[in-house]
Short mmCIF file of C-alpha atoms in Angstrom, two decimals:
data_model
loop_
_atom_site.label_atom_id
_atom_site.label_comp_id
_atom_site.label_asym_id
_atom_site.label_seq_id
_atom_site.Cartn_x
_atom_site.Cartn_y
_atom_site.Cartn_z
CA UNK A 41 13.01 -7.79 -20.79
CA UNK A 42 16.46 -6.19 -20.52
CA UNK A 43 15.05 -2.67 -20.20
CA UNK A 44 12.51 -3.81 -17.63
CA UNK A 45 15.19 -5.56 -15.55
CA UNK A 46 17.40 -2.48 -15.78
CA UNK A 47 14.58 -0.31 -14.43
CA UNK A 48 13.96 -2.67 -11.52
CA UNK A 49 17.67 -2.92 -10.76
CA UNK A 50 18.00 0.88 -10.76
CA UNK A 51 14.88 1.49 -8.68
CA UNK A 52 16.46 2.11 -5.27
CA UNK A 53 19.00 4.58 -6.68
CA UNK A 54 16.32 6.37 -8.69
CA UNK A 55 13.93 6.51 -5.74
CA UNK A 56 16.71 8.13 -3.72
CA UNK A 57 17.42 10.67 -6.45
CA UNK A 58 13.71 11.44 -6.86
CA UNK A 59 13.41 11.97 -3.11
CA UNK A 60 16.34 14.40 -3.15
CA UNK A 61 14.75 16.29 -6.04
CA UNK A 62 11.46 16.52 -4.17
CA UNK A 63 13.13 17.65 -0.96
CA UNK A 64 14.86 20.43 -2.88
CA UNK A 65 11.45 21.66 -4.08
CA UNK A 66 9.48 21.30 -0.86
CA UNK A 67 7.33 24.38 -0.35
CA UNK A 68 7.86 26.81 2.49
CA UNK A 69 4.57 25.52 3.92
CA UNK A 70 5.87 21.93 3.95
CA UNK A 71 3.83 20.75 0.95
CA UNK A 72 4.17 20.04 -2.76
CA UNK A 73 2.10 20.65 -5.89
CA UNK A 74 1.63 18.61 -9.06
CA UNK A 75 4.85 19.86 -10.64
CA UNK A 76 8.00 20.97 -8.89
CA UNK A 77 6.89 24.63 -9.03
CA UNK A 78 3.15 24.27 -8.36
CA UNK A 79 1.22 25.53 -5.32
CA UNK A 80 1.06 22.98 -2.50
CA UNK A 81 -1.96 20.69 -2.38
CA UNK A 82 -3.24 17.91 -0.14
CA UNK A 83 -3.24 15.38 -2.97
CA UNK A 84 0.30 15.98 -4.20
CA UNK A 85 1.81 16.29 -0.73
CA UNK A 86 0.24 12.93 0.11
CA UNK A 87 1.70 11.51 -3.11
CA UNK A 88 5.21 12.67 -2.21
CA UNK A 89 5.27 11.06 1.25
CA UNK A 90 5.38 7.44 -0.04
CA UNK A 91 8.26 8.39 -2.36
CA UNK A 92 10.20 9.71 0.63
CA UNK A 93 9.36 6.54 2.56
CA UNK A 94 10.63 4.38 -0.30
CA UNK A 95 13.94 6.28 -0.10
CA UNK A 96 14.15 5.77 3.68
CA UNK A 97 13.52 9.44 4.53
CA UNK A 98 11.50 10.02 7.71
CA UNK A 99 12.88 13.13 9.36
CA UNK A 100 12.08 16.82 9.48
CA UNK A 101 10.77 17.05 5.87
CA UNK A 102 8.16 14.39 6.68
CA UNK A 103 7.16 16.16 9.91
CA UNK A 104 6.75 19.43 7.98
CA UNK A 105 4.63 17.69 5.33
CA UNK A 106 2.41 16.15 8.02
CA UNK A 107 2.02 19.56 9.63
CA UNK A 108 0.92 20.93 6.25
CA UNK A 109 -1.68 18.16 5.92
CA UNK A 110 -3.08 18.58 9.42
CA UNK A 111 -3.58 22.27 8.76
CA UNK A 112 -4.81 22.01 5.18
CA UNK A 113 -7.28 19.12 5.09
CA UNK A 114 -10.10 20.82 6.95
CA UNK A 115 -9.43 24.19 5.28
CA UNK A 116 -9.33 22.84 1.73
CA UNK A 117 -12.53 20.83 2.19
CA UNK A 118 -14.63 23.92 2.84
CA UNK A 119 -16.91 25.19 0.02
CA UNK A 120 -15.23 27.61 -2.38
CA UNK A 121 -17.49 30.49 -1.37
CA UNK A 122 -16.18 30.03 2.18
CA UNK A 123 -12.53 30.15 1.15
CA UNK A 124 -11.93 26.44 0.59
CA UNK A 125 -11.10 24.46 -2.52
CA UNK A 126 -14.35 22.51 -2.62
CA UNK A 127 -15.92 19.61 -0.77
CA UNK A 128 -14.15 16.87 -2.71
CA UNK A 129 -13.78 13.34 -1.38
CA UNK A 130 -10.29 13.06 -2.83
CA UNK A 131 -8.99 15.73 -0.42
CA UNK A 132 -10.09 13.61 2.52
CA UNK A 133 -9.04 10.24 1.10
CA UNK A 134 -5.60 11.35 -0.12
CA UNK A 135 -5.10 13.39 3.03
CA UNK A 136 -5.86 10.42 5.28
CA UNK A 137 -3.50 8.20 3.27
CA UNK A 138 -0.79 10.84 3.58
CA UNK A 139 -1.21 11.05 7.35
CA UNK A 140 -0.74 7.26 7.51
CA UNK A 141 2.22 7.06 5.13
CA UNK A 142 4.70 7.12 8.05
CA UNK A 143 2.95 5.32 10.94
CA UNK A 144 5.70 6.20 13.42
CA UNK A 145 4.39 9.79 13.33
CA UNK A 146 0.74 8.91 13.91
CA UNK A 147 1.00 10.19 17.48
CA UNK A 148 2.56 13.47 16.33
CA UNK A 149 0.53 16.53 17.28
CA UNK A 150 -2.47 16.96 15.02
CA UNK A 151 -2.13 13.70 13.05
CA UNK A 152 -4.52 11.43 14.98
CA UNK A 153 -6.99 14.27 15.50
CA UNK A 154 -7.04 15.06 11.77
CA UNK A 155 -7.36 11.37 10.90
CA UNK A 156 -10.40 11.17 13.18
CA UNK A 157 -11.83 14.26 11.43
CA UNK A 158 -11.39 12.49 8.07
CA UNK A 159 -13.24 9.43 9.39
CA UNK A 160 -16.08 11.64 10.60
CA UNK A 161 -16.27 13.38 7.22
CA UNK A 162 -16.39 10.07 5.34
CA UNK A 163 -19.05 8.80 7.74
CA UNK A 164 -21.25 11.84 7.20
CA UNK A 165 -20.90 12.11 3.42
CA UNK A 166 -21.21 8.57 2.09
CA UNK A 167 -23.85 7.81 -0.53
CA UNK A 168 -25.38 4.55 -1.72
CA UNK A 169 -22.62 2.12 -2.70
CA UNK A 170 -19.65 4.31 -1.79
CA UNK A 171 -18.64 7.95 -1.86
CA UNK A 172 -19.26 10.69 -4.43
CA UNK A 173 -16.70 12.68 -6.37
CA UNK A 174 -17.89 15.82 -4.57
CA UNK A 175 -20.69 16.74 -2.20
CA UNK A 176 -23.98 17.45 -3.94
CA UNK A 177 -23.54 14.50 -6.31
CA UNK A 178 -25.52 11.37 -5.56
CA UNK A 179 -23.63 9.10 -7.96
CA UNK A 180 -20.91 6.93 -6.49
CA UNK A 181 -17.40 7.54 -7.82
CA UNK A 182 -15.35 4.35 -8.20
CA UNK A 183 -12.17 6.40 -7.97
CA UNK A 184 -13.12 8.10 -4.72
CA UNK A 185 -14.66 4.98 -3.18
CA UNK A 186 -11.50 2.98 -3.88
CA UNK A 187 -9.30 5.77 -2.47
CA UNK A 188 -11.43 6.10 0.66
CA UNK A 189 -11.56 2.35 1.24
CA UNK A 190 -7.81 1.96 0.80
CA UNK A 191 -7.10 4.75 3.30
CA UNK A 192 -9.60 3.36 5.82
CA UNK A 193 -7.97 -0.07 5.59
CA UNK A 194 -4.59 1.56 6.30
CA UNK A 195 -6.05 3.35 9.31
CA UNK A 196 -7.61 0.13 10.61
CA UNK A 197 -4.21 -1.58 10.47
CA UNK A 198 -2.50 1.35 12.18
CA UNK A 199 -5.04 1.31 15.02
CA UNK A 200 -4.63 -2.44 15.46
CA UNK A 201 -0.86 -1.98 15.63
CA UNK A 202 -1.21 0.69 18.33
CA UNK A 203 -3.47 -1.56 20.38
CA UNK A 204 -6.93 -1.16 21.92
CA UNK A 205 -7.87 1.56 24.37
CA UNK A 206 -4.87 3.80 23.67
CA UNK A 207 -5.65 7.45 24.41
CA UNK A 208 -4.28 9.77 21.76
CA UNK A 209 -4.51 13.54 21.51
CA UNK A 210 -7.75 15.52 21.56
CA UNK A 211 -9.66 12.66 23.13
CA UNK A 212 -9.02 10.24 20.25
CA UNK A 213 -9.18 6.66 21.51
CA UNK A 214 -7.94 3.84 19.26
CA UNK A 215 -10.86 1.53 20.12
CA UNK A 216 -13.48 4.24 19.63
CA UNK A 217 -11.99 5.29 16.31
CA UNK A 218 -11.80 1.67 15.14
CA UNK A 219 -15.52 1.28 15.88
CA UNK A 220 -16.17 4.13 13.44
CA UNK A 221 -13.79 2.79 10.80
CA UNK A 222 -15.06 -0.80 10.56
CA UNK A 223 -18.60 0.00 9.26
CA UNK A 224 -17.13 2.44 6.74
CA UNK A 225 -14.86 -0.32 5.43
CA UNK A 226 -17.91 -2.59 5.07
CA UNK A 227 -19.72 0.22 3.23
CA UNK A 228 -16.83 0.68 0.80
CA UNK A 229 -16.43 -3.05 0.18
CA UNK A 230 -20.15 -3.40 -0.51
CA UNK A 231 -20.03 -0.47 -2.93
CA UNK A 232 -17.10 -1.75 -4.97
CA UNK A 233 -18.50 -5.26 -5.14
CA UNK A 234 -21.91 -3.89 -6.20
CA UNK A 235 -20.32 -2.21 -9.23
CA UNK A 236 -18.14 -5.16 -10.27
CA UNK A 237 -18.73 -6.62 -13.74
CA UNK A 238 -19.16 -10.35 -14.30
CA UNK A 239 -15.91 -10.22 -16.32
CA UNK A 240 -14.03 -9.39 -13.13
CA UNK A 241 -13.43 -5.74 -14.13
CA UNK A 242 -15.01 -2.39 -13.23
CA UNK A 243 -16.42 0.13 -15.68
CA UNK A 244 -15.32 3.62 -16.52
CA UNK A 245 -18.53 5.00 -14.99
CA UNK A 246 -20.86 3.78 -12.24
CA UNK A 247 -24.51 2.92 -12.98
CA UNK A 248 -23.82 3.25 -16.73
CA UNK A 249 -22.88 0.26 -18.89
CA UNK A 250 -19.61 1.69 -20.18
CA UNK A 251 -16.59 -0.27 -21.37
CA UNK A 252 -14.34 -1.71 -18.63
CA UNK A 253 -11.68 0.63 -17.27
CA UNK A 254 -8.17 -0.74 -16.59
CA UNK A 255 -7.39 2.02 -14.08
CA UNK A 256 -10.66 1.72 -12.16
CA UNK A 257 -10.21 -2.07 -12.09
CA UNK A 258 -6.68 -1.67 -10.69
CA UNK A 259 -7.81 0.87 -8.07
CA UNK A 260 -10.65 -1.40 -6.89
CA UNK A 261 -8.36 -4.45 -6.80
CA UNK A 262 -5.78 -2.64 -4.67
CA UNK A 263 -8.39 -1.31 -2.26
CA UNK A 264 -10.05 -4.69 -1.75
CA UNK A 265 -6.64 -6.34 -1.38
CA UNK A 266 -5.74 -3.84 1.35
CA UNK A 267 -8.93 -4.73 3.22
CA UNK A 268 -8.05 -8.43 3.11
CA UNK A 269 -4.40 -7.93 4.08
CA UNK A 270 -4.90 -6.57 7.58
CA UNK A 271 -4.42 -8.48 10.82
CA UNK A 272 -6.00 -7.87 14.21
CA UNK A 273 -4.15 -7.13 17.46
CA UNK A 274 -3.78 -10.86 18.22
CA UNK A 275 -2.61 -11.76 14.72
CA UNK A 276 -6.00 -12.94 13.52
CA UNK A 277 -7.33 -11.73 10.13
CA UNK A 278 -8.87 -8.28 10.41
CA UNK A 279 -11.34 -9.17 7.66
CA UNK A 280 -13.22 -12.47 7.43
CA UNK A 281 -13.28 -13.44 3.77
CA UNK A 282 -16.76 -14.89 3.50
CA UNK A 283 -18.72 -14.95 0.20
CA UNK A 284 -20.50 -11.69 -0.61
CA UNK A 285 -22.86 -10.45 -3.32
CA UNK A 286 -21.12 -8.92 -6.32
CA UNK A 287 -22.40 -7.28 -9.49
CA UNK A 288 -25.78 -6.02 -8.31
CA UNK A 289 -25.65 -2.87 -10.43
CA UNK A 290 -26.24 -4.87 -13.60
CA UNK A 291 -28.66 -7.36 -12.10
CA UNK A 292 -26.34 -10.36 -12.36
CA UNK A 293 -25.50 -11.12 -8.74
CA UNK A 294 -22.72 -13.61 -7.96
CA UNK A 295 -21.35 -14.81 -4.64
CA UNK A 296 -17.61 -14.18 -4.38
CA UNK A 297 -14.93 -13.98 -1.70
CA UNK A 298 -12.61 -10.98 -1.83
CA UNK A 299 -9.73 -13.35 -2.59
CA UNK A 300 -11.61 -14.51 -5.70
CA UNK A 301 -12.48 -10.96 -6.70
CA UNK A 302 -8.85 -9.85 -6.44
CA UNK A 303 -7.55 -12.87 -8.38
CA UNK A 304 -10.11 -12.49 -11.18
CA UNK A 305 -9.43 -8.76 -11.51
CA UNK A 306 -5.73 -9.54 -11.79
CA UNK A 307 -6.43 -12.07 -14.52
CA UNK A 308 -8.57 -9.53 -16.40
CA UNK A 309 -5.72 -7.01 -16.28
CA UNK A 310 -3.21 -9.53 -17.60
CA UNK A 311 -5.54 -10.71 -20.35
CA UNK A 312 -6.19 -7.11 -21.42
CA UNK A 313 -2.63 -5.81 -20.98
CA UNK A 314 -2.66 -4.32 -24.48
CA UNK A 315 -5.31 -1.84 -23.25
CA UNK A 316 -3.13 -0.25 -20.57
CA UNK A 317 0.54 -1.19 -20.90
CA UNK A 318 1.50 2.19 -22.40
CA UNK A 319 -1.71 4.05 -21.58
CA UNK A 320 -2.54 7.15 -19.53
CA UNK A 321 -6.27 7.03 -18.78
CA UNK A 322 -8.29 10.22 -18.54
CA UNK A 323 -10.89 10.49 -15.77
CA UNK A 324 -13.52 13.10 -16.56
CA UNK A 325 -15.48 12.26 -13.40
CA UNK A 326 -12.94 14.18 -11.31
CA UNK A 327 -14.17 17.74 -10.92
CA UNK A 328 -12.06 20.86 -10.59
CA UNK A 329 -8.90 19.53 -12.24
CA UNK A 330 -7.73 17.57 -15.26
CA UNK A 331 -7.08 14.09 -13.86
CA UNK A 332 -5.31 11.18 -15.48
CA UNK A 333 -4.36 7.76 -14.12
CA UNK A 334 -0.90 6.35 -14.91
CA UNK A 335 -2.52 3.11 -16.11
CA UNK A 336 0.79 1.49 -17.13
CA UNK A 337 2.09 1.75 -13.54
CA UNK A 338 -1.18 1.38 -11.64
CA UNK A 339 -2.20 -1.79 -13.51
CA UNK A 340 1.29 -3.30 -13.23
CA UNK A 341 1.17 -2.84 -9.46
CA UNK A 342 -2.31 -4.35 -9.26
CA UNK A 343 -1.44 -7.34 -11.47
CA UNK A 344 1.59 -8.20 -9.31
CA UNK A 345 -0.45 -7.69 -6.14
CA UNK A 346 -2.95 -10.24 -7.50
CA UNK A 347 -0.19 -12.80 -8.04
CA UNK A 348 1.46 -12.13 -11.40
CA UNK A 349 5.22 -12.51 -11.59
CA UNK A 350 7.05 -9.22 -12.20
CA UNK A 351 8.77 -10.78 -15.21
CA UNK A 352 5.52 -11.96 -16.79
CA UNK A 353 5.92 -11.05 -20.50
CA UNK A 354 2.51 -9.37 -20.44
CA UNK A 355 3.99 -6.69 -18.15
CA UNK A 356 7.17 -6.14 -20.15
CA UNK A 357 6.00 -3.12 -22.17
CA UNK A 358 4.80 -1.35 -19.04
CA UNK A 359 8.11 -1.90 -17.21
CA UNK A 360 9.99 -0.76 -20.31
CA UNK A 361 7.93 2.43 -20.46
CA UNK A 362 8.57 3.16 -16.77
CA UNK A 363 12.29 2.68 -17.26
CA UNK A 364 12.28 4.95 -20.32
CA UNK A 365 10.33 7.68 -18.49
CA UNK A 366 13.14 8.19 -15.99
CA UNK A 367 14.65 11.65 -16.56
CA UNK A 368 18.15 11.64 -15.09
CA UNK A 369 18.54 15.39 -15.64
CA UNK A 370 15.34 16.22 -13.75
CA UNK A 371 15.92 13.45 -11.22
CA UNK A 372 12.29 12.35 -11.59
CA UNK A 373 9.98 10.23 -13.70
CA UNK A 374 8.24 12.00 -16.55
CA UNK A 375 4.52 11.83 -17.12
CA UNK A 376 3.58 10.89 -20.70
CA UNK A 377 0.50 12.11 -22.52
CA UNK A 378 -1.15 15.50 -22.29
CA UNK A 379 1.41 16.86 -19.84
CA UNK A 380 3.96 17.02 -22.63
CA UNK A 381 6.40 14.62 -21.04
CA UNK A 382 7.27 16.77 -18.03
CA UNK A 383 8.34 15.39 -14.68
CA UNK A 384 5.41 15.23 -12.27
CA UNK A 385 4.81 14.06 -8.74
CA UNK A 386 1.93 11.86 -9.92
CA UNK A 387 4.23 9.96 -12.27
CA UNK A 388 6.74 9.41 -9.46
CA UNK A 389 4.02 8.34 -7.02
CA UNK A 390 2.50 5.74 -9.35
CA UNK A 391 5.86 4.44 -10.58
CA UNK A 392 7.32 4.03 -7.08
CA UNK A 393 4.31 1.99 -5.94
CA UNK A 394 4.60 -0.26 -9.01
CA UNK A 395 8.32 -0.83 -8.51
CA UNK A 396 7.90 -1.46 -4.77
CA UNK A 397 5.28 -4.12 -5.50
CA UNK A 398 7.62 -5.79 -8.00
CA UNK A 399 10.59 -5.59 -5.64
CA UNK A 400 8.63 -7.25 -2.84
CA UNK A 401 7.61 -10.05 -5.17
CA UNK A 402 11.15 -10.55 -6.47
CA UNK A 403 12.57 -10.47 -2.95
CA UNK A 404 10.25 -13.30 -1.91
CA UNK A 405 11.35 -15.35 -4.91
CA UNK A 406 15.04 -14.59 -4.36
CA UNK A 407 14.79 -15.33 -0.64
CA UNK A 408 13.22 -18.71 -1.31
CA UNK A 409 15.87 -19.49 -3.95
CA UNK A 410 18.70 -18.34 -1.67
CA UNK A 411 17.38 -20.45 1.19
CA UNK A 412 17.33 -23.52 -1.03
CA UNK A 413 20.90 -22.85 -2.18
CA UNK A 414 22.11 -22.23 1.39
CA UNK A 415 20.94 -25.65 2.53
CA UNK A 416 22.87 -27.27 -0.27
CA UNK A 417 22.74 -30.74 -1.75
CA UNK A 418 22.94 -33.52 0.81
CA UNK A 419 22.56 -31.19 3.82
CA UNK A 420 19.64 -31.47 6.19
CA UNK A 421 18.25 -28.16 7.40
CA UNK A 422 18.38 -27.72 11.17
CA UNK A 423 14.87 -27.61 12.60
CA UNK A 424 14.02 -25.14 15.35
CA UNK A 425 11.67 -26.66 17.89
CA UNK A 426 10.92 -23.53 19.93
CA UNK A 427 11.82 -19.86 20.22
CA UNK A 428 11.62 -17.80 23.41
CA UNK A 429 12.13 -14.03 23.48
CA UNK A 430 14.76 -13.49 26.14
CA UNK A 431 16.08 -10.39 27.92
CA UNK A 432 18.52 -7.90 26.39
CA UNK A 433 17.37 -8.56 22.82
CA UNK A 434 18.17 -12.28 22.80
CA UNK A 435 16.42 -15.29 21.36
CA UNK A 436 16.56 -18.61 23.20
CA UNK A 437 16.53 -21.34 20.55
CA UNK A 438 15.84 -25.04 21.05
CA UNK A 439 16.66 -27.26 18.09
CA UNK A 440 15.69 -30.82 17.27
CA UNK A 441 17.92 -33.62 18.60
CA UNK A 442 19.67 -31.33 21.08
CA UNK A 443 19.08 -30.67 24.76
CA UNK A 444 20.96 -27.38 24.67
CA UNK A 445 19.31 -23.95 24.46
CA UNK A 446 21.24 -21.56 22.25
CA UNK A 447 21.31 -17.80 22.91
CA UNK A 448 21.21 -15.56 19.86
CA UNK A 449 21.93 -11.88 20.48
CA UNK A 450 20.37 -9.47 18.00
CA UNK A 451 20.43 -5.80 17.08
CA UNK A 452 17.42 -3.77 18.16
CA UNK A 453 15.81 -3.81 14.73
CA UNK A 454 16.32 -7.54 14.15
CA UNK A 455 14.89 -8.28 17.59
CA UNK A 456 11.88 -6.08 16.78
CA UNK A 457 11.41 -8.08 13.57
CA UNK A 458 11.58 -11.41 15.41
CA UNK A 459 9.20 -10.19 18.13
CA UNK A 460 6.64 -8.86 15.65
CA UNK A 461 6.42 -12.12 13.71
CA UNK A 462 6.58 -14.20 16.92
CA UNK A 463 3.68 -12.27 18.46
CA UNK A 464 1.60 -12.72 15.30
CA UNK A 465 1.35 -16.46 15.94
CA UNK A 466 1.49 -19.35 13.50
CA UNK A 467 -0.31 -17.48 10.71
CA UNK A 468 2.56 -15.04 10.31
CA UNK A 469 2.56 -11.32 9.54
CA UNK A 470 2.08 -9.44 6.23
CA UNK A 471 5.09 -7.62 4.85
CA UNK A 472 3.30 -4.26 5.05
CA UNK A 473 2.64 -4.74 8.75
CA UNK A 474 6.29 -5.69 9.39
CA UNK A 475 7.41 -2.60 7.49
CA UNK A 476 5.27 -0.36 9.69
CA UNK A 477 6.65 -2.03 12.82
CA UNK A 478 10.26 -1.50 11.71
CA UNK A 479 9.62 1.96 10.19
CA UNK A 480 11.13 0.87 6.87
CA UNK A 481 9.90 0.59 3.31
CA UNK A 482 8.15 -2.72 2.53
CA UNK A 483 10.79 -3.45 -0.12
CA UNK A 484 13.44 -3.46 2.66
CA UNK A 485 11.75 -6.14 4.78
CA UNK A 486 13.25 -9.16 2.92
CA UNK A 487 16.75 -7.82 3.58
CA UNK A 488 16.09 -7.70 7.32
CA UNK A 489 14.65 -11.21 7.18
CA UNK A 490 17.84 -12.44 5.52
CA UNK A 491 19.96 -10.74 8.19
CA UNK A 492 17.91 -12.29 10.97
CA UNK A 493 18.21 -15.75 9.43
CA UNK A 494 21.97 -15.31 9.06
CA UNK A 495 22.28 -14.20 12.69
CA UNK A 496 20.42 -17.31 13.85
CA UNK A 497 22.53 -19.56 11.62
CA UNK A 498 25.70 -18.00 13.02
CA UNK A 499 24.50 -18.55 16.60
CA UNK A 500 23.96 -22.22 15.74
CA UNK A 501 27.51 -22.58 14.46
CA UNK A 502 26.77 -21.98 10.82
CA UNK A 503 24.12 -24.68 10.61
CA UNK A 504 21.71 -24.47 7.64
CA UNK A 505 18.66 -22.95 9.28
CA UNK A 506 15.92 -20.40 8.69
CA UNK A 507 14.03 -18.76 11.52
CA UNK A 508 11.59 -16.90 9.24
CA UNK A 509 10.03 -18.20 6.05
CA UNK A 510 8.36 -16.28 3.25
CA UNK A 511 4.65 -17.05 3.35
CA UNK A 512 1.26 -15.92 2.13
CA UNK A 513 -0.70 -14.26 4.92
CA UNK A 514 -4.36 -13.55 4.19
CA UNK A 515 -3.66 -13.54 0.47
CA UNK A 516 -0.68 -11.17 0.55
CA UNK A 517 3.06 -11.58 1.05
CA UNK A 518 4.39 -12.02 4.56
CA UNK A 519 6.59 -14.10 6.86
CA UNK A 520 6.09 -16.73 9.53
CA UNK A 521 8.26 -18.63 11.99
CA UNK A 522 9.72 -21.90 10.70
CA UNK A 523 8.85 -23.79 13.87
CA UNK A 524 8.10 -27.50 13.44
#
């Protein structure tokens, strides 16, 4: 595990270096292509934006990339004989995800309007049980359905965060757009569950009894997990996890909750780790380009999302491969397989998501361990009875066995963190939602939680205390207030 631990320990530095490499090769039009010298595309530009976010970059390069997407999505989706690149679902799904990669810019000119256009396109071009690879095909594509569902879940969460009835540009209203998004999410969930195997996996092809596909299983797991993770404007779950039919495509219908589906898919991936831990999976369903999935990274991310520990020995070969694929000279991660080992944006995109998932998991473990150590043997943790959000970024704290109210002054970002979790109620708030509120990478959230807890402890004279606790919120990582 030494190589795997070294890769995780070096992640933040490598993400920063990769971001600098990508910024140096940003196209004049604001976009990127598959390699550092390729023509800009919607897909690859949308893959770069999360890498920049992981490195904490959210300035002019991001605005230029968003401008590229708002101008390119509609143009690229036109038929080839009309000057477009083809009516492919992936252009819309990746494009929508790219527009949402930095939520603070959602109200930037063109972003909300283009997102609404993507929703309209997905609403008009769905097929039975999902979305096709390209228009004119009736068969559902698991790849495209998972991509579309994941992006729609992100948009739902962004609209909830903005609040109901907010008027955006070009007549886009958050409530109206949410009314269009919700049935599309239900359509995507139904489609993925329909194609699920009784083993807990998904096949390489839809409607055909092919062998299970690690990459398709990981994509479906991540999409369904994103649907479950959201919270509504009042902190309530955005998705009610009631039992639903699964497996209809093969005639063996089972009733499952999404939480069960995600957990069982994660177990399938761990049990079959030898099938993907060093594997790049070809996807011949994707038309117009040679497409491969970085299975070693994609499945590692999905397994950790489903509850596996990052240091599970069944993930060790995959982490070792990701560490070995780092090219310090290129300042990027290489893509193994048919590409000949060259550095590609797709390799960076998949690897960054896998590392971020692992870092979030490790941060939750470390935070819990650190909290236990901070209390110390024989010390009784101070219990906070109530918290009131005061003026000028202050918290008014009442603790057990004391009549005094303690004022705790905070920085703007720490106060925003406290307010976001406070407003979410007793259930708490998912890490992803906190990250969007603070405009930081999800992997940075635990550090801000630690700082907030230290600030509260200092205000209480160094007493052992935690204001926020790591928690599971709707099946994903999050934080809640430690009020008793």
